[in-house]
mmCIF file of C-alpha atoms in Angstrom:
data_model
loop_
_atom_site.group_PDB
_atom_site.id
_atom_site.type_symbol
_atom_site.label_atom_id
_atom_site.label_comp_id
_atom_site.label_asym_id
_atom_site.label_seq_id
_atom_site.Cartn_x
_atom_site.Cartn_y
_atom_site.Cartn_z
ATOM 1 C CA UNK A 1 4.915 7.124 -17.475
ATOM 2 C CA UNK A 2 5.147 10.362 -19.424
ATOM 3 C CA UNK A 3 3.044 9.135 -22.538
ATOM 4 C CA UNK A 4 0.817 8.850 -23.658
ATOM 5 C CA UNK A 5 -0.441 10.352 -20.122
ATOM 6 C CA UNK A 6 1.201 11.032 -16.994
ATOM 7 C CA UNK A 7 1.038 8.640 -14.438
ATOM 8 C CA UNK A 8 2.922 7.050 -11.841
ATOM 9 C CA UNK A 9 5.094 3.363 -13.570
ATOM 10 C CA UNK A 10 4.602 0.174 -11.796
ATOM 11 C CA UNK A 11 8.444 -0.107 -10.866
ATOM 12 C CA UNK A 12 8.628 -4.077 -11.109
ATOM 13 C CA UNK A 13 7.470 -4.320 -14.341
ATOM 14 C CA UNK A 14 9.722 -1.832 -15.614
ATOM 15 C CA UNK A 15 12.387 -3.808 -14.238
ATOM 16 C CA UNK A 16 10.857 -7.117 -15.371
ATOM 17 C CA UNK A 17 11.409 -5.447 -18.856
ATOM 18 C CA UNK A 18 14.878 -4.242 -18.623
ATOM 19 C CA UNK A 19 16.036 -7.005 -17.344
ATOM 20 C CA UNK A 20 14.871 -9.127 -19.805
ATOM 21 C CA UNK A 21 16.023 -6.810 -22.320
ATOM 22 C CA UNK A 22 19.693 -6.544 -21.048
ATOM 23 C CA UNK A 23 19.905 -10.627 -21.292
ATOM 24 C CA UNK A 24 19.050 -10.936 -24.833
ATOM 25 C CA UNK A 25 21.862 -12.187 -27.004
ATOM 26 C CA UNK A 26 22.361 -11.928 -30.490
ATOM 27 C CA UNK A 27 23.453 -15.073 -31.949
ATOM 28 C CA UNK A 28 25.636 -15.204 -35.154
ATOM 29 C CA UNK A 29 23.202 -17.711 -36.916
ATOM 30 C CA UNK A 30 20.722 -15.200 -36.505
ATOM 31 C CA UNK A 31 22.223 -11.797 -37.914
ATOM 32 C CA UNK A 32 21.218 -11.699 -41.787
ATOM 33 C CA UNK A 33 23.325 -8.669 -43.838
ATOM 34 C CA UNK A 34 21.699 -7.011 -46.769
ATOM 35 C CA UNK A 35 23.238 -9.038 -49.462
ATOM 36 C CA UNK A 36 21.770 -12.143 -47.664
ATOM 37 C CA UNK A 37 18.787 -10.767 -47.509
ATOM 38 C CA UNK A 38 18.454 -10.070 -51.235
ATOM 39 C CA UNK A 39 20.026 -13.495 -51.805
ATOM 40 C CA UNK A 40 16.712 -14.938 -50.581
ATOM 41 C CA UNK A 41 14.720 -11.946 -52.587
ATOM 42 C CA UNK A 42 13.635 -10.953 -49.297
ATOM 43 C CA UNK A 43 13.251 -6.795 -47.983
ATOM 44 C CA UNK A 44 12.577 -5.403 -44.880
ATOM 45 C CA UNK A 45 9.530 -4.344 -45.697
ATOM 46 C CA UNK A 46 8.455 -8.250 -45.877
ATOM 47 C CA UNK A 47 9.702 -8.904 -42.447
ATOM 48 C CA UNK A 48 7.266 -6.152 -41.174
ATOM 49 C CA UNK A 49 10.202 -3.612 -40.384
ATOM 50 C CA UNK A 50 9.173 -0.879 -42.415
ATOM 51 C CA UNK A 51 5.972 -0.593 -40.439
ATOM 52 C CA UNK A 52 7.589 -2.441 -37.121
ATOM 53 C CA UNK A 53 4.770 -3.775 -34.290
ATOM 54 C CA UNK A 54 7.059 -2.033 -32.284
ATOM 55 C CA UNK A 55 9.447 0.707 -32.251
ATOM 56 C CA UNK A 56 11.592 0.801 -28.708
ATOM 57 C CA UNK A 57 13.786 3.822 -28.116
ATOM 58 C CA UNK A 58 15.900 3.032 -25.127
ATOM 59 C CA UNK A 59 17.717 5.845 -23.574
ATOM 60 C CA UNK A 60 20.810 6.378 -21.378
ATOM 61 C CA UNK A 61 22.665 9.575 -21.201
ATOM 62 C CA UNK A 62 22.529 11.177 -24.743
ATOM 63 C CA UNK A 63 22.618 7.559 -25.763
ATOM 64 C CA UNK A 64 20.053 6.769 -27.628
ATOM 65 C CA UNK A 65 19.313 2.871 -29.062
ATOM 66 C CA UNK A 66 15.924 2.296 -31.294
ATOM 67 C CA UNK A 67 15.425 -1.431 -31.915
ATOM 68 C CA UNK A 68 12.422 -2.081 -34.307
ATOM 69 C CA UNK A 69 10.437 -5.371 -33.992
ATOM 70 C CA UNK A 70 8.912 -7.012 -36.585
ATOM 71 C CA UNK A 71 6.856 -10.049 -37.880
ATOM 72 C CA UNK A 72 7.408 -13.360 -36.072
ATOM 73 C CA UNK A 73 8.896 -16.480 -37.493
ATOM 74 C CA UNK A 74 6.629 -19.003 -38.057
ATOM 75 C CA UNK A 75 9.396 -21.841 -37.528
ATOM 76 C CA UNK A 76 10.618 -20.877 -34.334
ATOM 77 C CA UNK A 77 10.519 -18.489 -31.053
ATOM 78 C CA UNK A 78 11.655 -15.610 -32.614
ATOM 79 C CA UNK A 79 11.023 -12.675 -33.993
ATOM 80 C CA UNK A 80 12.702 -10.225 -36.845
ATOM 81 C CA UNK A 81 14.506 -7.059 -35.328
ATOM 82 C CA UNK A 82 16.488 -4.104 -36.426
ATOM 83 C CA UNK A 83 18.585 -2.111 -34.556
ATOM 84 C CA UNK A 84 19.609 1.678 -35.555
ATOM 85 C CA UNK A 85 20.960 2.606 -38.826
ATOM 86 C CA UNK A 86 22.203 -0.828 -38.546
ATOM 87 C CA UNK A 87 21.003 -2.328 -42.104
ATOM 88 C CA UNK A 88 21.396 -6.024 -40.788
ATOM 89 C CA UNK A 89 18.538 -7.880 -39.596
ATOM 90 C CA UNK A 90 18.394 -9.749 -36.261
ATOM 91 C CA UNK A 91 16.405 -12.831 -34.903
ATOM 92 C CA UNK A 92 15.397 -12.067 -31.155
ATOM 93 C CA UNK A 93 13.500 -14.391 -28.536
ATOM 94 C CA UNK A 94 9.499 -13.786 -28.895
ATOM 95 C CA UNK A 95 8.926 -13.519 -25.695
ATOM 96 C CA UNK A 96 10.204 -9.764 -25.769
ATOM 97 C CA UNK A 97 7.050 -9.028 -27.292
ATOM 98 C CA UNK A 98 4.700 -9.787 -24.202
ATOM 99 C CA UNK A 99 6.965 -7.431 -22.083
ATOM 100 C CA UNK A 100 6.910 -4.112 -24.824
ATOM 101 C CA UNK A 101 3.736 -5.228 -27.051
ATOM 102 C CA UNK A 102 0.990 -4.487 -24.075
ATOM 103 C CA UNK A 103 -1.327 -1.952 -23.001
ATOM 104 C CA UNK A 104 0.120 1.527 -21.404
ATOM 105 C CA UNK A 105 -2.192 0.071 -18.154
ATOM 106 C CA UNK A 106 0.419 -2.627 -17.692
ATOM 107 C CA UNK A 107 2.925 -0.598 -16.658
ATOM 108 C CA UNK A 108 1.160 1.403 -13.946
ATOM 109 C CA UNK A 109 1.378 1.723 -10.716
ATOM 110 C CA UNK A 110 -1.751 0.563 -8.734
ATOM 111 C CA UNK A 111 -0.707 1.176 -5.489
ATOM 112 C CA UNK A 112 -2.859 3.626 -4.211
ATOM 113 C CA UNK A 113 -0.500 6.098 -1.848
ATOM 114 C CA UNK A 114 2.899 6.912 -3.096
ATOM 115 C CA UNK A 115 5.521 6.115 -0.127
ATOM 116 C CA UNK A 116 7.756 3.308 0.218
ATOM 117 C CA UNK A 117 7.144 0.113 2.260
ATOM 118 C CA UNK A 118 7.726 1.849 6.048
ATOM 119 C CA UNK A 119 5.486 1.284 9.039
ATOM 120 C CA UNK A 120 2.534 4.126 9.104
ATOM 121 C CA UNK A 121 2.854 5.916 12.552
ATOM 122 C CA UNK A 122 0.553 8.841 11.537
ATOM 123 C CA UNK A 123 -2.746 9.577 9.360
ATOM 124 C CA UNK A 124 -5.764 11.413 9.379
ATOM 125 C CA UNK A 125 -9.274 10.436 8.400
ATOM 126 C CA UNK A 126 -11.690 13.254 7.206
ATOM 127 C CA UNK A 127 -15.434 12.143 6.843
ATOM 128 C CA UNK A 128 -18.144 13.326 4.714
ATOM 129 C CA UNK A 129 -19.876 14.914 7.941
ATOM 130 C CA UNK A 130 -16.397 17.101 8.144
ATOM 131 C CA UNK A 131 -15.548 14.873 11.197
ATOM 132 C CA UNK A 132 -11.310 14.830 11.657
ATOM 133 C CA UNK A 133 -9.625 11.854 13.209
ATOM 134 C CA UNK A 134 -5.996 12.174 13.485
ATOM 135 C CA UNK A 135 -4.316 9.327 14.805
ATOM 136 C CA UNK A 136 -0.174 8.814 15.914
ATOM 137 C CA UNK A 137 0.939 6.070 17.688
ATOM 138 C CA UNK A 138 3.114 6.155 20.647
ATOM 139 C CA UNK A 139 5.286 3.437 21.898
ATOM 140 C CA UNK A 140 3.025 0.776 20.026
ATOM 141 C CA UNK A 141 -0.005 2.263 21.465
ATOM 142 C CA UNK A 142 -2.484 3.624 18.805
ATOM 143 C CA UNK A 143 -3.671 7.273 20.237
ATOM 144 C CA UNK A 144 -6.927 8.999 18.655
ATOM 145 C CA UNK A 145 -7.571 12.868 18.540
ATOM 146 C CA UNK A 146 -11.270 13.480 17.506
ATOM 147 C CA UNK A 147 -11.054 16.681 18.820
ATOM 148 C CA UNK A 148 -9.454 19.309 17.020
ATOM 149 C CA UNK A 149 -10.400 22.249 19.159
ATOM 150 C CA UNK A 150 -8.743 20.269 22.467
ATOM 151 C CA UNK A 151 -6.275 18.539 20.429
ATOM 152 C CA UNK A 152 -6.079 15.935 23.455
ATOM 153 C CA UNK A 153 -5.699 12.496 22.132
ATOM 154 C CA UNK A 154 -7.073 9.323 23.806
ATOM 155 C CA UNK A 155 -6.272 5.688 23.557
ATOM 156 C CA UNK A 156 -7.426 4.143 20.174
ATOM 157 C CA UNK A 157 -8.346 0.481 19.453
ATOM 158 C CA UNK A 158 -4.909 -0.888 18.240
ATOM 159 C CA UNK A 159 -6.861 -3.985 16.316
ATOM 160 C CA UNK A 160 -9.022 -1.905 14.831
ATOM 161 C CA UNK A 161 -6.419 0.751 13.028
ATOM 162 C CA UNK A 162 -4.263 -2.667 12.077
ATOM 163 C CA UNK A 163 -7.373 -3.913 10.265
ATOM 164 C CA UNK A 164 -7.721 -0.466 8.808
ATOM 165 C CA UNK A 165 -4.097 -0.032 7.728
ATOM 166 C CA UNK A 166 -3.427 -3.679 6.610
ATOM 167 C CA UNK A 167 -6.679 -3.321 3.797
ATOM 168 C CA UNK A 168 -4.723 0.484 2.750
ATOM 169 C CA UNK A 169 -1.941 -1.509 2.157
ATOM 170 C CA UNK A 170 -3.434 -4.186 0.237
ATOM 171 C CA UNK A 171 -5.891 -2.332 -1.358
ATOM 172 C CA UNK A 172 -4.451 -1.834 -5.194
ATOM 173 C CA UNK A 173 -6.151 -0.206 -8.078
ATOM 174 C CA UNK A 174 -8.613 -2.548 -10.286
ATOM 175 C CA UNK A 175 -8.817 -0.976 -12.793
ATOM 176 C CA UNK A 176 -8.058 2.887 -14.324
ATOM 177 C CA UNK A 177 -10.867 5.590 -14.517
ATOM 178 C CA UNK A 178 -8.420 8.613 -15.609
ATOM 179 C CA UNK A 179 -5.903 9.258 -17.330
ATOM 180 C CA UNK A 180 -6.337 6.926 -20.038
ATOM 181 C CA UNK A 181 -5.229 8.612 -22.978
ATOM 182 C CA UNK A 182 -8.810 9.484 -23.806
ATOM 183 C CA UNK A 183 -9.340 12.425 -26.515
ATOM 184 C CA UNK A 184 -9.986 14.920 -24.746
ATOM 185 C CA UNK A 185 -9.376 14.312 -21.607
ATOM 186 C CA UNK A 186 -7.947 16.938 -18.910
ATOM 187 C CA UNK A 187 -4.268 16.442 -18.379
ATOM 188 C CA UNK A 188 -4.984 17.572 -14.642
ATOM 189 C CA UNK A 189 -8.156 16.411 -12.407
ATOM 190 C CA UNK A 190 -10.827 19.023 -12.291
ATOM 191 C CA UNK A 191 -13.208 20.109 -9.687
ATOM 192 C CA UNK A 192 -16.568 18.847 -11.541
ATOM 193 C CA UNK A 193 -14.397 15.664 -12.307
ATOM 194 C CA UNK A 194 -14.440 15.199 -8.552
ATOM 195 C CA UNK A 195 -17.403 16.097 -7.690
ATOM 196 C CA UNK A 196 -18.641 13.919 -10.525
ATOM 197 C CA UNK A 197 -16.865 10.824 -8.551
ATOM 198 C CA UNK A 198 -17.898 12.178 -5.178
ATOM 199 C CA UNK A 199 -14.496 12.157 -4.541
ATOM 200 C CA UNK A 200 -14.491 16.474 -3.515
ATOM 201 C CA UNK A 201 -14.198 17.841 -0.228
ATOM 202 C CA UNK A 202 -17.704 17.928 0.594
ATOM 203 C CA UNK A 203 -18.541 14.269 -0.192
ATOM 204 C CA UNK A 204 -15.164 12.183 -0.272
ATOM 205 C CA UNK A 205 -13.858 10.403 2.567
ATOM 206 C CA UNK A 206 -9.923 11.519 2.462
ATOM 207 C CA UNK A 207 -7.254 9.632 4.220
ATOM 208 C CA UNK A 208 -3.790 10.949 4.533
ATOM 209 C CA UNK A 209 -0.213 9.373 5.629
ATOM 210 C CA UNK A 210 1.563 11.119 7.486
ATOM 211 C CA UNK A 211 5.607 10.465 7.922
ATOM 212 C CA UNK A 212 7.547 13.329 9.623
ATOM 213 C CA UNK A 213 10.017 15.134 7.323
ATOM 214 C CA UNK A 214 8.106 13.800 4.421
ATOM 215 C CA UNK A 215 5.195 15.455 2.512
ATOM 216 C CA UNK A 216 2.118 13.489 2.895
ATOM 217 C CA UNK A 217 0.394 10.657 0.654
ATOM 218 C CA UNK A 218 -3.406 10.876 0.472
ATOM 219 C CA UNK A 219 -5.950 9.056 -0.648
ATOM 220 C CA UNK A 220 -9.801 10.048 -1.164
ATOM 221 C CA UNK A 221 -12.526 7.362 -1.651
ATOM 222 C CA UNK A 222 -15.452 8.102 -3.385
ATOM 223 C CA UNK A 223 -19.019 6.999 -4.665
ATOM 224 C CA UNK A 224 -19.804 3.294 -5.237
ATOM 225 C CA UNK A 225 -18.872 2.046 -8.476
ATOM 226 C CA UNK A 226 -20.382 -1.117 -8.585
ATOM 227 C CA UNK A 227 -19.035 -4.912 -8.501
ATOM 228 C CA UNK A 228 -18.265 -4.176 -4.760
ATOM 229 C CA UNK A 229 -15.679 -1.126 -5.716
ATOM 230 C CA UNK A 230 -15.844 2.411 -5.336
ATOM 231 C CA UNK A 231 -14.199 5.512 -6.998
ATOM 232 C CA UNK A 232 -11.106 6.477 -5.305
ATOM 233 C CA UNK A 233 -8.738 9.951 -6.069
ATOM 234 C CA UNK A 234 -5.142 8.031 -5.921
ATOM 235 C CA UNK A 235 -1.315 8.769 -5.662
ATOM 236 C CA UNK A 236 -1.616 12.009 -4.849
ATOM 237 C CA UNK A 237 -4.286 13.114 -7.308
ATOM 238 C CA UNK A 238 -2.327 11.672 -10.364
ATOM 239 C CA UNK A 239 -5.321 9.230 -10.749
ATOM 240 C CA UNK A 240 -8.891 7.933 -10.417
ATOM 241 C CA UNK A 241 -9.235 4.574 -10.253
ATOM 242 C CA UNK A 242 -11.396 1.735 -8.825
ATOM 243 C CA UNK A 243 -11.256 0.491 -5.127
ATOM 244 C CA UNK A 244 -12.580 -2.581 -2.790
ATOM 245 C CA UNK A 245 -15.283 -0.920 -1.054
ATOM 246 C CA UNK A 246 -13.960 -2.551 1.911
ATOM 247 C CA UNK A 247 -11.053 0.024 2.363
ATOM 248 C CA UNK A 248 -14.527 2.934 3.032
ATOM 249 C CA UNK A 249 -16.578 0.943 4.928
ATOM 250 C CA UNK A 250 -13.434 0.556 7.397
ATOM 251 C CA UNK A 251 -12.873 4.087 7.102
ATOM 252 C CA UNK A 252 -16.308 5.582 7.748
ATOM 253 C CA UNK A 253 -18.157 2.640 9.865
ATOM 254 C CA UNK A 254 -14.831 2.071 12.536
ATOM 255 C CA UNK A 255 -14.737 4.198 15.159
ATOM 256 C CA UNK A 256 -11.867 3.960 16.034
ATOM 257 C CA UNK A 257 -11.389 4.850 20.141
ATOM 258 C CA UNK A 258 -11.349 1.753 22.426
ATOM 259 C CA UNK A 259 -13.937 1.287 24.879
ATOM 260 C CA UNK A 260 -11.940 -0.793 27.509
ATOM 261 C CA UNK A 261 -11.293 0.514 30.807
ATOM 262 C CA UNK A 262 -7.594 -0.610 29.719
ATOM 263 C CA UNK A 263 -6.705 0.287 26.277
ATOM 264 C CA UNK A 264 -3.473 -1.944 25.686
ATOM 265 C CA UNK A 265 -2.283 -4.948 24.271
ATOM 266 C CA UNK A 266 -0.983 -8.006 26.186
ATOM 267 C CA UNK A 267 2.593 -7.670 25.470
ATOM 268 C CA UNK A 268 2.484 -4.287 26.095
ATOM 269 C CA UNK A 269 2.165 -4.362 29.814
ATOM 270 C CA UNK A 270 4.726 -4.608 31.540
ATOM 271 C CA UNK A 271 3.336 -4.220 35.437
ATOM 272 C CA UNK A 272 0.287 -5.197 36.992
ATOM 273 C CA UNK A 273 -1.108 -3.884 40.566
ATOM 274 C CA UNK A 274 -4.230 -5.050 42.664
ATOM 275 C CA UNK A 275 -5.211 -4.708 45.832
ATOM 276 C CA UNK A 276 -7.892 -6.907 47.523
ATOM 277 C CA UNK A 277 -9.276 -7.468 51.342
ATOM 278 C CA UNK A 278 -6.412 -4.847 52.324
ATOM 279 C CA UNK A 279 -3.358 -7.452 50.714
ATOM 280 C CA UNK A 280 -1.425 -4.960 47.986
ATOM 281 C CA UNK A 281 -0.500 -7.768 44.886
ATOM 282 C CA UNK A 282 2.354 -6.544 42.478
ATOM 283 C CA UNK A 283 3.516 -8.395 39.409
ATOM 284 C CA UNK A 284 6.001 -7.332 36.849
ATOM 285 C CA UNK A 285 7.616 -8.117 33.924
ATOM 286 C CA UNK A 286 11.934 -8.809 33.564
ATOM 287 C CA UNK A 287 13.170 -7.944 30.356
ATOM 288 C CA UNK A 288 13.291 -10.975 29.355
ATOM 289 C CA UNK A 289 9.623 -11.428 29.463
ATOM 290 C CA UNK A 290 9.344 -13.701 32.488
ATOM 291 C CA UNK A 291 6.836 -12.490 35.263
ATOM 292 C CA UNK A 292 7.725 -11.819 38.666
ATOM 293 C CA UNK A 293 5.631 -10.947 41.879
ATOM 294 C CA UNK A 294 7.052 -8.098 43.729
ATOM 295 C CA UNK A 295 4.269 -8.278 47.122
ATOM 296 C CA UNK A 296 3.622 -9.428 48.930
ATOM 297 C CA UNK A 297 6.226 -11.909 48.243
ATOM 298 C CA UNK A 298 9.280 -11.898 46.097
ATOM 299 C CA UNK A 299 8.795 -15.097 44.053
ATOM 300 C CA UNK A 300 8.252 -16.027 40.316
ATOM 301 C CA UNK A 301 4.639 -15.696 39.211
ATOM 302 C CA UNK A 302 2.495 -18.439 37.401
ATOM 303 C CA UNK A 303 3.012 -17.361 34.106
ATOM 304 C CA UNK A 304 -0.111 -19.393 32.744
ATOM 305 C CA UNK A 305 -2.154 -17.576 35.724
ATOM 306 C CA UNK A 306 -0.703 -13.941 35.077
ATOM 307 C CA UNK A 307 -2.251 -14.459 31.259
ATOM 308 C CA UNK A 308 -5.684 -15.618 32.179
ATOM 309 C CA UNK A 309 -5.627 -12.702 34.682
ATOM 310 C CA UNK A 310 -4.249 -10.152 32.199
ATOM 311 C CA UNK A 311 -6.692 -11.299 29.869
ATOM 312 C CA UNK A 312 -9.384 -10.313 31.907
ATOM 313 C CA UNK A 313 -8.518 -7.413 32.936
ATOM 314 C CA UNK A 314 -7.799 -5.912 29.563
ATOM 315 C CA UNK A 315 -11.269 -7.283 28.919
ATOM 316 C CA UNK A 316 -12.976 -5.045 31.242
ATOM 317 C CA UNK A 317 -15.237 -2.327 29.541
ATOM 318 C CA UNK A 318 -16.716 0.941 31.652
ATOM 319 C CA UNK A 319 -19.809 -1.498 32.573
ATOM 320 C CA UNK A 320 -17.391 -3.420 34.574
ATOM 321 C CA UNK A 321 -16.519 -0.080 36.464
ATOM 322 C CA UNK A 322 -17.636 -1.511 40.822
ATOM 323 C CA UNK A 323 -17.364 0.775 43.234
ATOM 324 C CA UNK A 324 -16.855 -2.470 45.706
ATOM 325 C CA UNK A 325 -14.258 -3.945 43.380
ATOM 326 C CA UNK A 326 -10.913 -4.512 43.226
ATOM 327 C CA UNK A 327 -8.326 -1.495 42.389
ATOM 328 C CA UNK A 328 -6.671 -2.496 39.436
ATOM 329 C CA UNK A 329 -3.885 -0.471 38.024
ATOM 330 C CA UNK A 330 -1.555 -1.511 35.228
ATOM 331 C CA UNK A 331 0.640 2.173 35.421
ATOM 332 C CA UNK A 332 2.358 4.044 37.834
ATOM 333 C CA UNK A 333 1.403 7.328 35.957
ATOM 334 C CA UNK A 334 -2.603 6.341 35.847
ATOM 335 C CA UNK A 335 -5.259 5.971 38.652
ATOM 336 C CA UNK A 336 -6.573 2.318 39.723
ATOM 337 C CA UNK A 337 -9.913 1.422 38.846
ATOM 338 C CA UNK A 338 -12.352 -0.312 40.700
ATOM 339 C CA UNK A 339 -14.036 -3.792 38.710
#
């Protein structure tokens, strides 16, 4: 949208428009020439084309095309239309009037970062306390780095980030705070603006996409706004709108690293290892998902047995940790622990 304020165009109901626009036909019972016109002592002016409802300008190259709408019929569907210079007037379908006759907010974009639909495998959440949690995944496994002076990340709670990422990506814009074509109003976002919003650095809770190669999409969430939303600094600072407050309260109350002795999913494991009363057990998984036991037999495992098994052990939290237990791995590349 370029006027009359910038903002980012809800693509769909541009389309929506066009299309509709590109199907309309012009029937030859419904063009009416200037002698017909004055035939029936009618002007333009009394089909509400001197002063249209609405003028549309549509653009393509130099091409240029301005159609102006006027008064509807009161016998049929239709409404009076002139195109150009043209000095004819046209009968079009009414219903092009609730796609071009609306608000400037109905063709906005209320998604709230600017990217197109692709997985997110990176993003960063900065709290008000100046707290930074950057967080990749890595071969479906969420990682967490809390840490910026180490920079070492750690296992993350992979249903915990999905929760957090599916709300980001259902999370739209309720309604528009700025711009809104106020008089007045700054064309860019200001600092006191912000700050007004508690959506500036010191108070804002900022969450930023990541995709490599791509410049990031951010997002900053703000004070509470009442009804159950809160401010939030959208599409890359282009606008202010109103949130869920669920989307924060994910964002700031989630922390996010897993407390399980074994940070994975189910179907991520692929090899299990246990050893118990000096007998070494080894189970693994064939590409084709089926489990095998590798010791001390070769054999195929109960697969009904190997779930209720891998479900507990995935279960198992540090205040499982028993010296006296049994050494469970489920990685060459990690130590067993004891539960």
């Amino acid at each position: 949208i370029t006027g009359p304020y910038s903002a980012d165009a809800d693509e769909s109901a541009v389309a929506k428009m066009l299309d509709f626009l590109v199907a309309c036909k012009i029937e030859e019972r419904s063009t009416y020439t200037e002698k017909e016109l004055a035939k029936c002592n009618l002007r333009r002016s009394d089909l509400g084309l001197d002063n249209p409802a609405v003028k549309l300008r549509i653009s393509r190259g130099a091409d240029c095309e301005v159609v102006h709408i006027g008064d509807r019929l009161s016998t049929t569907n239709e409404v009076y239309a002139a195109i150009g210079g043209d000095s004819s007037v046209y009968l079009l379908d009414s219903r092009v009037l609730g796609l071009v006759d609306v608000p400037t907010e109905a063709f906005r974009s209320r998604k709230l970062i600017v990217r197109e639909s692709l997985p997110i495998t990176m993003f960063d959440i900065k709290r008000p306390d100046g707290r930074l949690l950057r967080m990749r995944q890595s071969d479906g496994q969420w990682m967490c780095c809390g840490d910026s002076a180490s920079g070492r990340y750690f296992p993350a709670s992979n249903l915990r980030i999905d929760e957090f990422l599916a709300c980001l990506g259902k999370s739209v814009a309720r309604d528009f705070v700025w711009p809104v074509g106020a008089e007045g109003e700054p064309q860019l976002v200001t600092v006191p603006m912000l700050a007004g919003y508690g959506l500036d650095t010191e108070s804002g809770v900022t969450i930023t996409v990541r995709d490599r190669g791509l410049p990031p999409n951010q997002v900053v969430l703000g004070d509470d706004a009442g009804d159950g939303l809160v401010y939030a600094l959208v599409q890359n600072a282009k606008a202010i709108v109103r949130v869920d407050k669920r989307l924060k309260d994910l964002a700031v109350a989630k922390e996010f690293s897993d407390s399980r002795i074994f940070p994975y999913d189910a179907s991520r494991v692929s090899r299990i290892s246990f050893s118990d009363g000096g007998v070494d057990y080894r189970l693994a998984r064939t590409g084709e998902g089926k489990w095998i036991m590798d010791s001390p037999v070769s054999a195929n495992a109960d697969e009904e047995g190997v779930k209720n098994l891998l479900e507990r052990i995935l279960a198992a939290t540090a205040d499982d940790r028993d010296p006296n237990g049994v050494a469970v791995s489920l990685s060459t590349n990690v130590p067993a622990e004891k539960i």
